[in-house]
Amino acid sequence: MHSNRQPVVILVRPQMGENIGAAARAMLNFGLTEMRLVDPRDVWPNPRAVAMASGAAGQVLDRARIYPTLAEAMEGIDFAFATTARGRELSKPVHTPATAMQMARDHDGRCAIIFGPERTGLENDDVARANAIVTVPVNPDFPSLNLAQAVLLMGYEYGRDLLPAEPSPHHARPEAIAPADRLEIEKLGDHFEERLTEAGFFFPETKAASMRLNLRNMWSRLALTRGDVRILHGMLRQLTRR
């Protein structure tokens, strides 16, 4: 993801440091790092924002730029989306997050996503400075989204075609999560068959061959990793330890 092309997240008159920090965290989840703050209510830098941002403090909050007005925060932006459930009296295109962020991915210049203050949302004077409106389709009986949730939704929609499609396991050994090969499965089946034979599991004798076949078939159906096979061997050794 190219940092000079990613959308800028603009928080207009945010009220609580915790919400700014949570928004920063949501941004970094999807690779967004450029935050601009318009006239934040509380002192800045804000220790509560840093605490809530967790690992996103260094990459997002420390680089956030402060502006006195939204007009000034639009520096270098050539297309802006205002996230609001209101403002429809203004004649502007209205998009879902998915459509808006597809437009942002396809846009050649700098886009911005503008979010309003927690309690009131964006005013019409703010919305008037955007090119288009983004409205999240939510339950009309409970349409309220908190600031970080709104940022998270937009970040997800922006990153969905840019970030890896399959989640990658963290802190896992690649060898342990690799699929077990057929020989490893065969040896696991042998181990269980030996121990179950000693325990008298295959009884009566007339059904023993069928039971062995079903058990062998079961092992081959399971999508076991090499780590799984080691665990099952270890479990069996512990259970049958004399």
PDB file of C-alpha atoms in Angstrom, residues 1-223:
ATOM      1  CA  MET A   1       0.000   0.000   0.000  1.00  0.00           C
ATOM      2  CA  HIS A   2       1.538   3.286  -1.072  1.00  0.00           C
ATOM      3  CA  SER A   3       1.478   5.813   1.767  1.00  0.00           C
ATOM      4  CA  ASN A   4       1.231   8.770  -0.645  1.00  0.00           C
ATOM      5  CA  ARG A   5      -1.943   7.305  -2.145  1.00  0.00           C
ATOM      6  CA  GLN A   6      -3.709   6.084   0.981  1.00  0.00           C
ATOM      7  CA  PRO A   7      -6.648   8.155   2.208  1.00  0.00           C
ATOM      8  CA  VAL A   8      -6.049  10.811   4.850  1.00  0.00           C
ATOM      9  CA  VAL A   9      -8.291  10.424   7.904  1.00  0.00           C
ATOM     10  CA  ILE A  10      -9.518  13.795   9.174  1.00  0.00           C
ATOM     11  CA  LEU A  11     -11.153  13.951  12.611  1.00  0.00           C
ATOM     12  CA  VAL A  12     -13.109  17.176  12.992  1.00  0.00           C
ATOM     13  CA  ARG A  13     -13.345  18.615  16.523  1.00  0.00           C
ATOM     14  CA  PRO A  14     -12.837  15.255  18.280  1.00  0.00           C
ATOM     15  CA  GLN A  15     -13.821  15.462  21.925  1.00  0.00           C
ATOM     16  CA  MET A  16     -12.037  12.646  23.756  1.00  0.00           C
ATOM     17  CA  GLY A  17      -8.434  11.556  23.575  1.00  0.00           C
ATOM     18  CA  GLU A  18      -9.482   7.934  24.036  1.00  0.00           C
ATOM     19  CA  ASN A  19     -11.539   8.095  20.846  1.00  0.00           C
ATOM     20  CA  ILE A  20      -8.667   9.605  18.874  1.00  0.00           C
ATOM     21  CA  GLY A  21      -6.412   6.799  20.095  1.00  0.00           C
ATOM     22  CA  ALA A  22      -8.965   4.141  19.237  1.00  0.00           C
ATOM     23  CA  ALA A  23      -9.384   5.674  15.771  1.00  0.00           C
ATOM     24  CA  ALA A  24      -5.611   5.579  15.257  1.00  0.00           C
ATOM     25  CA  ARG A  25      -5.577   1.923  16.223  1.00  0.00           C
ATOM     26  CA  ALA A  26      -8.412   1.193  13.773  1.00  0.00           C
ATOM     27  CA  MET A  27      -6.518   3.033  11.026  1.00  0.00           C
ATOM     28  CA  LEU A  28      -3.318   1.059  11.475  1.00  0.00           C
ATOM     29  CA  ASN A  29      -5.245  -2.230  11.440  1.00  0.00           C
ATOM     30  CA  PHE A  30      -5.778  -1.523   7.741  1.00  0.00           C
ATOM     31  CA  GLY A  31      -2.489   0.194   6.917  1.00  0.00           C
ATOM     32  CA  LEU A  32      -3.689   3.801   7.164  1.00  0.00           C
ATOM     33  CA  THR A  33      -1.198   6.106   8.866  1.00  0.00           C
ATOM     34  CA  GLU A  34      -2.013   9.718   8.001  1.00  0.00           C
ATOM     35  CA  MET A  35      -4.285  11.384  10.551  1.00  0.00           C
ATOM     36  CA  ARG A  36      -5.235  15.045  10.648  1.00  0.00           C
ATOM     37  CA  LEU A  37      -7.021  16.614  13.624  1.00  0.00           C
ATOM     38  CA  VAL A  38      -9.170  19.719  13.352  1.00  0.00           C
ATOM     39  CA  ASP A  39      -9.426  21.726  16.577  1.00  0.00           C
ATOM     40  CA  PRO A  40      -9.385  18.811  19.067  1.00  0.00           C
ATOM     41  CA  ARG A  41     -11.202  19.684  22.287  1.00  0.00           C
ATOM     42  CA  ASP A  42      -8.607  18.326  24.706  1.00  0.00           C
ATOM     43  CA  VAL A  43      -4.944  19.207  25.014  1.00  0.00           C
ATOM     44  CA  TRP A  44      -2.624  17.748  22.388  1.00  0.00           C
ATOM     45  CA  PRO A  45      -0.477  15.621  22.593  1.00  0.00           C
ATOM     46  CA  ASN A  46      -2.948  13.639  24.662  1.00  0.00           C
ATOM     47  CA  PRO A  47      -1.733  10.865  26.978  1.00  0.00           C
ATOM     48  CA  ARG A  48      -5.142   9.144  26.971  1.00  0.00           C
ATOM     49  CA  ALA A  49      -5.019   8.979  23.178  1.00  0.00           C
ATOM     50  CA  VAL A  50      -1.552   7.428  23.316  1.00  0.00           C
ATOM     51  CA  ALA A  51      -2.655   4.823  25.858  1.00  0.00           C
ATOM     52  CA  MET A  52      -5.700   3.822  23.808  1.00  0.00           C
ATOM     53  CA  ALA A  53      -3.756   3.750  20.534  1.00  0.00           C
ATOM     54  CA  SER A  54      -1.445   1.043  21.880  1.00  0.00           C
ATOM     55  CA  GLY A  55       1.039   0.133  19.109  1.00  0.00           C
ATOM     56  CA  ALA A  56      -0.449   2.695  16.717  1.00  0.00           C
ATOM     57  CA  ALA A  57       0.887   5.656  18.712  1.00  0.00           C
ATOM     58  CA  GLY A  58       4.272   5.789  17.016  1.00  0.00           C
ATOM     59  CA  GLN A  59       3.062   5.243  13.472  1.00  0.00           C
ATOM     60  CA  VAL A  60      -0.134   7.315  13.550  1.00  0.00           C
ATOM     61  CA  LEU A  61      -0.546   9.627  16.554  1.00  0.00           C
ATOM     62  CA  ASP A  62       3.007  10.922  16.688  1.00  0.00           C
ATOM     63  CA  ARG A  63       2.708  11.986  13.052  1.00  0.00           C
ATOM     64  CA  ALA A  64      -0.802  13.460  13.316  1.00  0.00           C
ATOM     65  CA  ARG A  65      -1.063  17.067  12.163  1.00  0.00           C
ATOM     66  CA  ILE A  66      -3.269  19.647  13.867  1.00  0.00           C
ATOM     67  CA  TYR A  67      -5.278  22.272  11.962  1.00  0.00           C
ATOM     68  CA  PRO A  68      -7.517  25.054  13.294  1.00  0.00           C
ATOM     69  CA  THR A  69     -10.199  24.564  10.617  1.00  0.00           C
ATOM     70  CA  LEU A  70     -11.374  21.845   8.243  1.00  0.00           C
ATOM     71  CA  ALA A  71     -10.702  24.132   5.274  1.00  0.00           C
ATOM     72  CA  GLU A  72      -7.016  24.261   6.235  1.00  0.00           C
ATOM     73  CA  ALA A  73      -6.920  20.509   6.922  1.00  0.00           C
ATOM     74  CA  MET A  74      -7.870  19.904   3.282  1.00  0.00           C
ATOM     75  CA  GLU A  75      -4.363  20.920   2.225  1.00  0.00           C
ATOM     76  CA  GLY A  76      -3.232  18.717  -0.671  1.00  0.00           C
ATOM     77  CA  ILE A  77      -6.574  16.866  -0.840  1.00  0.00           C
ATOM     78  CA  ASP A  78      -8.402  16.779  -4.151  1.00  0.00           C
ATOM     79  CA  PHE A  79     -11.348  14.525  -3.254  1.00  0.00           C
ATOM     80  CA  ALA A  80     -13.017  14.241   0.139  1.00  0.00           C
ATOM     81  CA  PHE A  81     -15.719  12.007   1.580  1.00  0.00           C
ATOM     82  CA  ALA A  82     -17.794  13.211   4.544  1.00  0.00           C
ATOM     83  CA  THR A  83     -19.080  10.392   6.755  1.00  0.00           C
ATOM     84  CA  THR A  84     -22.504  11.371   8.011  1.00  0.00           C
ATOM     85  CA  ALA A  85     -26.030  10.082   8.394  1.00  0.00           C
ATOM     86  CA  ARG A  86     -27.231  13.648   7.821  1.00  0.00           C
ATOM     87  CA  GLY A  87     -26.442  16.370   5.310  1.00  0.00           C
ATOM     88  CA  ARG A  88     -28.713  14.908   2.655  1.00  0.00           C
ATOM     89  CA  GLU A  89     -30.274  18.328   2.135  1.00  0.00           C
ATOM     90  CA  LEU A  90     -26.986  19.239   0.480  1.00  0.00           C
ATOM     91  CA  SER A  91     -26.866  18.187  -3.153  1.00  0.00           C
ATOM     92  CA  LYS A  92     -24.047  15.632  -3.133  1.00  0.00           C
ATOM     93  CA  PRO A  93     -23.617  12.027  -4.207  1.00  0.00           C
ATOM     94  CA  VAL A  94     -24.201   9.566  -1.335  1.00  0.00           C
ATOM     95  CA  HIS A  95     -22.185   6.330  -1.227  1.00  0.00           C
ATOM     96  CA  THR A  96     -21.870   3.250   0.948  1.00  0.00           C
ATOM     97  CA  PRO A  97     -18.436   2.672   2.523  1.00  0.00           C
ATOM     98  CA  ALA A  98     -17.705  -0.081  -0.019  1.00  0.00           C
ATOM     99  CA  THR A  99     -18.437   2.134  -3.014  1.00  0.00           C
ATOM    100  CA  ALA A 100     -16.634   5.140  -1.563  1.00  0.00           C
ATOM    101  CA  MET A 101     -13.469   3.202  -0.763  1.00  0.00           C
ATOM    102  CA  GLN A 102     -13.463   1.586  -4.204  1.00  0.00           C
ATOM    103  CA  MET A 103     -13.445   5.126  -5.572  1.00  0.00           C
ATOM    104  CA  ALA A 104     -10.578   6.007  -3.198  1.00  0.00           C
ATOM    105  CA  ARG A 105      -8.535   3.025  -4.383  1.00  0.00           C
ATOM    106  CA  ASP A 106      -9.085   4.018  -8.023  1.00  0.00           C
ATOM    107  CA  HIS A 107      -8.419   7.723  -7.509  1.00  0.00           C
ATOM    108  CA  ASP A 108      -5.086   9.082  -8.765  1.00  0.00           C
ATOM    109  CA  GLY A 109      -4.790  11.958  -6.273  1.00  0.00           C
ATOM    110  CA  ARG A 110      -5.151  12.321  -2.519  1.00  0.00           C
ATOM    111  CA  CYS A 111      -8.467  11.421  -0.929  1.00  0.00           C
ATOM    112  CA  ALA A 112      -9.655  12.252   2.564  1.00  0.00           C
ATOM    113  CA  ILE A 113     -12.293  10.657   4.778  1.00  0.00           C
ATOM    114  CA  ILE A 114     -13.796  13.207   7.166  1.00  0.00           C
ATOM    115  CA  PHE A 115     -15.315  12.176  10.501  1.00  0.00           C
ATOM    116  CA  GLY A 116     -17.262  14.462  12.798  1.00  0.00           C
ATOM    117  CA  PRO A 117     -17.235  14.923  16.586  1.00  0.00           C
ATOM    118  CA  GLU A 118     -18.547  12.060  18.685  1.00  0.00           C
ATOM    119  CA  ARG A 119     -21.685  13.698  20.020  1.00  0.00           C
ATOM    120  CA  THR A 120     -23.055  15.645  17.059  1.00  0.00           C
ATOM    121  CA  GLY A 121     -21.338  14.401  13.915  1.00  0.00           C
ATOM    122  CA  LEU A 122     -20.384  16.706  11.072  1.00  0.00           C
ATOM    123  CA  GLU A 123     -22.162  20.025  10.651  1.00  0.00           C
ATOM    124  CA  ASN A 124     -23.466  21.105   7.259  1.00  0.00           C
ATOM    125  CA  ASP A 125     -20.624  23.620   7.021  1.00  0.00           C
ATOM    126  CA  ASP A 126     -18.214  20.656   7.233  1.00  0.00           C
ATOM    127  CA  VAL A 127     -20.147  18.469   4.804  1.00  0.00           C
ATOM    128  CA  ALA A 128     -20.264  21.328   2.305  1.00  0.00           C
ATOM    129  CA  ARG A 129     -16.464  21.088   1.956  1.00  0.00           C
ATOM    130  CA  ALA A 130     -16.582  17.443   0.843  1.00  0.00           C
ATOM    131  CA  ASN A 131     -17.160  16.110  -2.654  1.00  0.00           C
ATOM    132  CA  ALA A 132     -19.404  13.254  -1.560  1.00  0.00           C
ATOM    133  CA  ILE A 133     -21.162  11.764   1.446  1.00  0.00           C
ATOM    134  CA  VAL A 134     -20.601   8.292   2.902  1.00  0.00           C
ATOM    135  CA  THR A 135     -23.459   6.812   4.903  1.00  0.00           C
ATOM    136  CA  VAL A 136     -23.174   3.459   6.635  1.00  0.00           C
ATOM    137  CA  PRO A 137     -26.243   1.236   6.229  1.00  0.00           C
ATOM    138  CA  VAL A 138     -27.180   0.562   9.848  1.00  0.00           C
ATOM    139  CA  ASN A 139     -30.241  -0.314  11.906  1.00  0.00           C
ATOM    140  CA  PRO A 140     -32.490   2.773  11.637  1.00  0.00           C
ATOM    141  CA  ASP A 141     -33.651   2.209  15.214  1.00  0.00           C
ATOM    142  CA  PHE A 142     -30.044   2.465  16.435  1.00  0.00           C
ATOM    143  CA  PRO A 143     -27.922   4.298  13.859  1.00  0.00           C
ATOM    144  CA  SER A 144     -25.244   5.528  16.270  1.00  0.00           C
ATOM    145  CA  LEU A 145     -21.658   4.452  15.558  1.00  0.00           C
ATOM    146  CA  ASN A 146     -18.802   5.558  17.748  1.00  0.00           C
ATOM    147  CA  LEU A 147     -15.873   7.291  16.091  1.00  0.00           C
ATOM    148  CA  ALA A 148     -13.459   4.353  16.104  1.00  0.00           C
ATOM    149  CA  GLN A 149     -16.116   1.998  14.727  1.00  0.00           C
ATOM    150  CA  ALA A 150     -16.752   4.365  11.829  1.00  0.00           C
ATOM    151  CA  VAL A 151     -13.011   4.645  11.114  1.00  0.00           C
ATOM    152  CA  LEU A 152     -12.669   0.861  11.328  1.00  0.00           C
ATOM    153  CA  LEU A 153     -15.454   0.307   8.805  1.00  0.00           C
ATOM    154  CA  MET A 154     -13.943   2.708   6.304  1.00  0.00           C
ATOM    155  CA  GLY A 155     -10.441   1.321   6.821  1.00  0.00           C
ATOM    156  CA  TYR A 156     -11.676  -2.221   6.279  1.00  0.00           C
ATOM    157  CA  GLU A 157     -13.435  -1.301   3.062  1.00  0.00           C
ATOM    158  CA  TYR A 158     -10.345   0.535   1.803  1.00  0.00           C
ATOM    159  CA  GLY A 159      -7.919  -2.262   2.677  1.00  0.00           C
ATOM    160  CA  ARG A 160     -10.019  -5.258   1.688  1.00  0.00           C
ATOM    161  CA  ASP A 161      -8.544  -5.547  -1.832  1.00  0.00           C
ATOM    162  CA  LEU A 162      -5.061  -4.348  -0.880  1.00  0.00           C
ATOM    163  CA  LEU A 163      -4.266  -6.409   2.216  1.00  0.00           C
ATOM    164  CA  PRO A 164      -3.667 -10.196   2.193  1.00  0.00           C
ATOM    165  CA  ALA A 165      -6.899 -12.082   1.551  1.00  0.00           C
ATOM    166  CA  GLU A 166      -6.049 -14.901   3.978  1.00  0.00           C
ATOM    167  CA  PRO A 167      -5.125 -14.093   7.570  1.00  0.00           C
ATOM    168  CA  SER A 168      -1.621 -15.228   8.420  1.00  0.00           C
ATOM    169  CA  PRO A 169      -1.045 -16.858  11.822  1.00  0.00           C
ATOM    170  CA  HIS A 170       1.100 -14.824  14.185  1.00  0.00           C
ATOM    171  CA  HIS A 171       3.996 -16.281  16.149  1.00  0.00           C
ATOM    172  CA  ALA A 172       3.432 -19.714  14.607  1.00  0.00           C
ATOM    173  CA  ARG A 173       6.255 -21.886  13.296  1.00  0.00           C
ATOM    174  CA  PRO A 174       5.749 -22.467   9.567  1.00  0.00           C
ATOM    175  CA  GLU A 175       6.894 -26.088   9.954  1.00  0.00           C
ATOM    176  CA  ALA A 176       4.250 -26.755  12.611  1.00  0.00           C
ATOM    177  CA  ILE A 177       1.402 -25.407  10.505  1.00  0.00           C
ATOM    178  CA  ALA A 178       2.452 -27.145   7.292  1.00  0.00           C
ATOM    179  CA  PRO A 179       0.094 -29.951   6.223  1.00  0.00           C
ATOM    180  CA  ALA A 180       1.223 -33.383   7.352  1.00  0.00           C
ATOM    181  CA  ASP A 181       2.355 -35.554   4.459  1.00  0.00           C
ATOM    182  CA  ARG A 182       0.908 -38.992   3.763  1.00  0.00           C
ATOM    183  CA  LEU A 183       3.807 -40.856   5.382  1.00  0.00           C
ATOM    184  CA  GLU A 184       3.367 -38.905   8.630  1.00  0.00           C
ATOM    185  CA  ILE A 185      -0.350 -39.732   8.597  1.00  0.00           C
ATOM    186  CA  GLU A 186       0.504 -43.384   7.935  1.00  0.00           C
ATOM    187  CA  LYS A 187       2.878 -43.511  10.892  1.00  0.00           C
ATOM    188  CA  LEU A 188       0.286 -41.860  13.116  1.00  0.00           C
ATOM    189  CA  GLY A 189      -2.245 -44.492  12.048  1.00  0.00           C
ATOM    190  CA  ASP A 190       0.290 -47.243  12.795  1.00  0.00           C
ATOM    191  CA  HIS A 191       0.961 -45.818  16.265  1.00  0.00           C
ATOM    192  CA  PHE A 192      -2.739 -45.698  17.158  1.00  0.00           C
ATOM    193  CA  GLU A 193      -3.354 -49.164  15.715  1.00  0.00           C
ATOM    194  CA  GLU A 194      -0.534 -50.649  17.785  1.00  0.00           C
ATOM    195  CA  ARG A 195      -1.691 -49.083  21.040  1.00  0.00           C
ATOM    196  CA  LEU A 196      -5.360 -49.804  20.427  1.00  0.00           C
ATOM    197  CA  THR A 197      -4.501 -53.440  19.640  1.00  0.00           C
ATOM    198  CA  GLU A 198      -2.642 -53.692  22.978  1.00  0.00           C
ATOM    199  CA  ALA A 199      -5.683 -52.188  24.711  1.00  0.00           C
ATOM    200  CA  GLY A 200      -8.055 -54.736  23.139  1.00  0.00           C
ATOM    201  CA  PHE A 201      -9.966 -52.102  21.164  1.00  0.00           C
ATOM    202  CA  PHE A 202     -10.363 -54.194  18.003  1.00  0.00           C
ATOM    203  CA  PHE A 203     -12.993 -56.589  19.331  1.00  0.00           C
ATOM    204  CA  PRO A 204     -14.705 -58.827  18.428  1.00  0.00           C
ATOM    205  CA  GLU A 205     -12.203 -60.409  16.042  1.00  0.00           C
ATOM    206  CA  THR A 206     -14.825 -60.689  13.276  1.00  0.00           C
ATOM    207  CA  LYS A 207     -15.098 -56.868  13.163  1.00  0.00           C
ATOM    208  CA  ALA A 208     -11.409 -56.057  13.737  1.00  0.00           C
ATOM    209  CA  ALA A 209     -10.468 -55.712  10.040  1.00  0.00           C
ATOM    210  CA  SER A 210     -13.414 -53.377   9.379  1.00  0.00           C
ATOM    211  CA  MET A 211     -12.585 -51.282  12.456  1.00  0.00           C
ATOM    212  CA  ARG A 212      -8.951 -50.937  11.367  1.00  0.00           C
ATOM    213  CA  LEU A 213     -10.037 -49.888   7.878  1.00  0.00           C
ATOM    214  CA  ASN A 214     -12.479 -47.276   9.216  1.00  0.00           C
ATOM    215  CA  LEU A 215      -9.840 -45.888  11.557  1.00  0.00           C
ATOM    216  CA  ARG A 216      -7.267 -45.633   8.765  1.00  0.00           C
ATOM    217  CA  ASN A 217      -9.859 -43.922   6.569  1.00  0.00           C
ATOM    218  CA  MET A 218     -10.624 -41.445   9.354  1.00  0.00           C
ATOM    219  CA  TRP A 219      -6.976 -40.333   9.623  1.00  0.00           C
ATOM    220  CA  SER A 220      -6.774 -39.703   5.892  1.00  0.00           C
ATOM    221  CA  ARG A 221      -9.927 -37.549   5.971  1.00  0.00           C
ATOM    222  CA  LEU A 222      -8.626 -35.199   8.671  1.00  0.00           C
ATOM    223  CA  ALA A 223      -6.759 -32.071   7.545  1.00  0.00           C
TER     224      ALA A 223
END
